């Protein structure tokens, strides 16, 4: 019973670390894409990135004990899933470095790294060339799969996620 409780707690912590950051990332990317003249997989406009970051009011929080929480999940997840979760946490730390620094302290390298990860590794972006332009930002399939697996392990009710 105690092992199941700890597993559920760890899954909940990891799930909500990801859920909150991914929601912020999707919101940011949607705003950024709408204001870009050309959609591309590299950061083309550092000033626009800073402006959208500033108006988005995003501050990334990640549980300090995430390594221990992921380790507790290792008994219930495959090696590939654990590797993906560790990679996602590494990516989130890179994104956090860009978003948690002030506009004046953010480096272009940090912004480029964060944008590259958000665009290539986390977000799936689709849109229509209509007026106004409609952009849909969702999670890539592999990221959504990890989220679904964590939701199962944490026994997270769908009503709680919305």
CSV table of C-alpha atoms in Angstrom, one decimal:
chain,number,residue,atom,x,y,z
A,1,UNK,CA,0.0,0.0,0.0
A,2,UNK,CA,2.8,2.4,0.9
A,3,UNK,CA,4.6,1.7,-2.4
A,4,UNK,CA,1.5,2.3,-4.4
A,5,UNK,CA,0.9,5.6,-2.5
A,6,UNK,CA,4.5,6.8,-3.2
A,7,UNK,CA,4.2,5.8,-6.8
A,8,UNK,CA,1.0,7.7,-7.2
A,9,UNK,CA,2.5,10.8,-5.4
A,10,UNK,CA,5.6,10.7,-7.6
A,11,UNK,CA,3.5,10.3,-10.8
A,12,UNK,CA,1.3,13.3,-9.7
A,13,UNK,CA,4.3,15.5,-9.0
A,14,UNK,CA,6.0,14.7,-12.3
A,15,UNK,CA,2.7,14.9,-14.2
A,16,UNK,CA,1.8,18.4,-12.8
A,17,UNK,CA,5.4,19.6,-13.3
A,18,UNK,CA,5.0,18.8,-17.0
A,19,UNK,CA,1.3,19.9,-17.3
A,20,UNK,CA,1.8,23.4,-16.0
A,21,UNK,CA,5.0,24.0,-18.0
A,22,UNK,CA,3.6,22.5,-21.2
A,23,UNK,CA,0.5,24.7,-20.9
A,24,UNK,CA,2.7,27.8,-20.5
A,25,UNK,CA,4.8,26.6,-23.4
A,26,UNK,CA,1.8,26.1,-25.7
A,27,UNK,CA,0.4,29.5,-24.8
A,28,UNK,CA,3.7,31.2,-25.4
A,29,UNK,CA,4.3,29.4,-28.8
A,30,UNK,CA,0.8,30.2,-29.9
A,31,UNK,CA,1.3,33.9,-29.2
A,32,UNK,CA,4.8,33.9,-30.7
A,33,UNK,CA,3.7,32.1,-33.9
A,34,UNK,CA,0.8,34.5,-34.5
A,35,UNK,CA,3.2,37.5,-34.5
A,36,UNK,CA,6.0,35.9,-36.6
A,37,UNK,CA,6.2,36.9,-40.2
A,38,UNK,CA,7.7,33.5,-41.2
A,39,UNK,CA,7.2,30.3,-39.2
A,40,UNK,CA,10.5,28.5,-38.9
A,41,UNK,CA,12.3,26.1,-36.6
A,42,UNK,CA,14.9,28.6,-35.4
A,43,UNK,CA,14.5,31.8,-33.4
A,44,UNK,CA,14.4,34.6,-36.0
A,45,UNK,CA,13.3,37.5,-33.8
A,46,UNK,CA,14.9,37.7,-30.3
A,47,UNK,CA,13.1,41.0,-29.5
A,48,UNK,CA,9.7,39.5,-30.4
A,49,UNK,CA,10.6,36.5,-28.2
A,50,UNK,CA,11.4,38.8,-25.2
A,51,UNK,CA,8.2,40.8,-25.8
A,52,UNK,CA,5.9,37.7,-25.9
A,53,UNK,CA,7.7,36.3,-22.9
A,54,UNK,CA,7.1,39.6,-21.0
A,55,UNK,CA,3.4,39.8,-21.8
A,56,UNK,CA,2.9,36.1,-21.2
A,57,UNK,CA,4.0,36.4,-17.5
A,58,UNK,CA,5.5,32.9,-17.5
A,59,UNK,CA,7.6,31.7,-14.6
A,60,UNK,CA,8.6,28.0,-14.7
A,61,UNK,CA,8.4,26.0,-11.5
A,62,UNK,CA,9.8,22.5,-11.3
A,63,UNK,CA,9.8,20.4,-8.2
A,64,UNK,CA,13.3,20.3,-6.7
A,65,UNK,CA,13.1,16.6,-6.0
A,66,UNK,CA,12.2,15.6,-9.5
A,67,UNK,CA,15.1,13.2,-9.8
A,68,UNK,CA,13.9,11.2,-6.8
A,69,UNK,CA,10.3,11.3,-8.1
A,70,UNK,CA,11.4,9.9,-11.5
A,71,UNK,CA,13.5,7.3,-9.8
A,72,UNK,CA,10.4,6.1,-7.9
A,73,UNK,CA,8.6,5.7,-11.2
A,74,UNK,CA,11.3,3.6,-12.7
A,75,UNK,CA,9.7,0.4,-11.3
A,76,UNK,CA,6.5,1.1,-13.2
A,77,UNK,CA,7.8,2.6,-16.5
A,78,UNK,CA,9.9,1.2,-19.2
A,79,UNK,CA,13.6,2.3,-19.6
A,80,UNK,CA,12.6,4.3,-22.7
A,81,UNK,CA,9.8,6.1,-20.8
A,82,UNK,CA,12.3,7.0,-18.0
A,83,UNK,CA,14.8,8.2,-20.5
A,84,UNK,CA,12.2,10.4,-22.2
A,85,UNK,CA,11.1,11.8,-18.8
A,86,UNK,CA,14.7,12.7,-17.9
A,87,UNK,CA,15.2,14.3,-21.3
A,88,UNK,CA,12.0,16.3,-20.8
A,89,UNK,CA,13.2,17.5,-17.4
A,90,UNK,CA,16.5,18.6,-19.0
A,91,UNK,CA,14.6,20.4,-21.7
A,92,UNK,CA,12.4,22.1,-19.1
A,93,UNK,CA,15.4,23.3,-17.2
A,94,UNK,CA,16.7,24.9,-20.5
A,95,UNK,CA,13.3,26.5,-21.0
A,96,UNK,CA,13.2,27.6,-17.4
A,97,UNK,CA,16.6,29.3,-17.8
A,98,UNK,CA,15.2,31.5,-20.5
A,99,UNK,CA,11.8,32.2,-19.0
A,100,UNK,CA,12.9,32.8,-15.4
A,101,UNK,CA,15.5,35.4,-16.3
A,102,UNK,CA,14.5,39.0,-16.6
A,103,UNK,CA,14.2,40.5,-20.0
A,104,UNK,CA,17.5,42.4,-19.6
A,105,UNK,CA,19.3,39.3,-18.3
A,106,UNK,CA,18.0,36.8,-20.9
A,107,UNK,CA,20.7,35.9,-23.5
A,108,UNK,CA,19.9,35.2,-27.1
A,109,UNK,CA,21.6,31.8,-26.7
A,110,UNK,CA,19.2,30.9,-23.9
A,111,UNK,CA,16.2,32.1,-25.9
A,112,UNK,CA,17.3,30.2,-29.0
A,113,UNK,CA,17.8,27.0,-27.0
A,114,UNK,CA,14.4,27.3,-25.4
A,115,UNK,CA,12.7,28.1,-28.7
A,116,UNK,CA,14.4,25.2,-30.5
A,117,UNK,CA,13.3,22.7,-27.8
A,118,UNK,CA,9.7,24.1,-27.7
A,119,UNK,CA,9.4,24.0,-31.5
A,120,UNK,CA,11.2,20.8,-32.3
A,121,UNK,CA,10.8,18.6,-29.2
A,122,UNK,CA,7.6,19.5,-27.4
A,123,UNK,CA,5.1,21.3,-29.6
A,124,UNK,CA,3.2,20.2,-32.6
A,125,UNK,CA,2.2,23.4,-34.5
A,126,UNK,CA,-0.5,23.6,-37.1
A,127,UNK,CA,-2.3,26.6,-38.6
A,128,UNK,CA,-4.4,28.1,-41.3
A,129,UNK,CA,-3.4,31.0,-43.5
A,130,UNK,CA,-6.7,32.9,-42.9
A,131,UNK,CA,-7.4,36.3,-41.6
A,132,UNK,CA,-7.1,36.2,-38.7
A,133,UNK,CA,-4.5,33.4,-38.7
A,134,UNK,CA,-5.4,30.5,-36.5
A,135,UNK,CA,-2.6,28.6,-34.8
A,136,UNK,CA,-3.1,25.3,-33.0
A,137,UNK,CA,-0.3,24.3,-30.6
A,138,UNK,CA,-0.5,20.8,-29.1
A,139,UNK,CA,2.0,18.4,-27.6
A,140,UNK,CA,4.0,16.1,-29.8
A,141,UNK,CA,2.8,12.5,-29.8
A,142,UNK,CA,5.7,11.1,-27.7
A,143,UNK,CA,5.3,13.9,-25.1
A,144,UNK,CA,1.5,13.3,-25.0
A,145,UNK,CA,2.2,9.6,-24.6
A,146,UNK,CA,4.3,10.2,-21.5
A,147,UNK,CA,1.7,12.5,-20.1
A,148,UNK,CA,-1.0,9.8,-20.6
A,149,UNK,CA,1.2,7.2,-18.9
A,150,UNK,CA,1.8,9.5,-15.9
A,151,UNK,CA,-1.9,10.3,-15.7
A,152,UNK,CA,-2.6,6.5,-15.5
A,153,UNK,CA,0.1,5.9,-12.9
A,154,UNK,CA,-1.1,8.9,-10.8
A,155,UNK,CA,-4.7,7.8,-11.2
A,156,UNK,CA,-5.5,11.3,-12.3
A,157,UNK,CA,-9.2,12.0,-13.0
A,158,UNK,CA,-9.9,13.7,-16.3
A,159,UNK,CA,-12.0,16.4,-14.5
A,160,UNK,CA,-8.9,17.4,-12.5
A,161,UNK,CA,-6.7,18.0,-15.6
A,162,UNK,CA,-8.9,20.5,-17.3
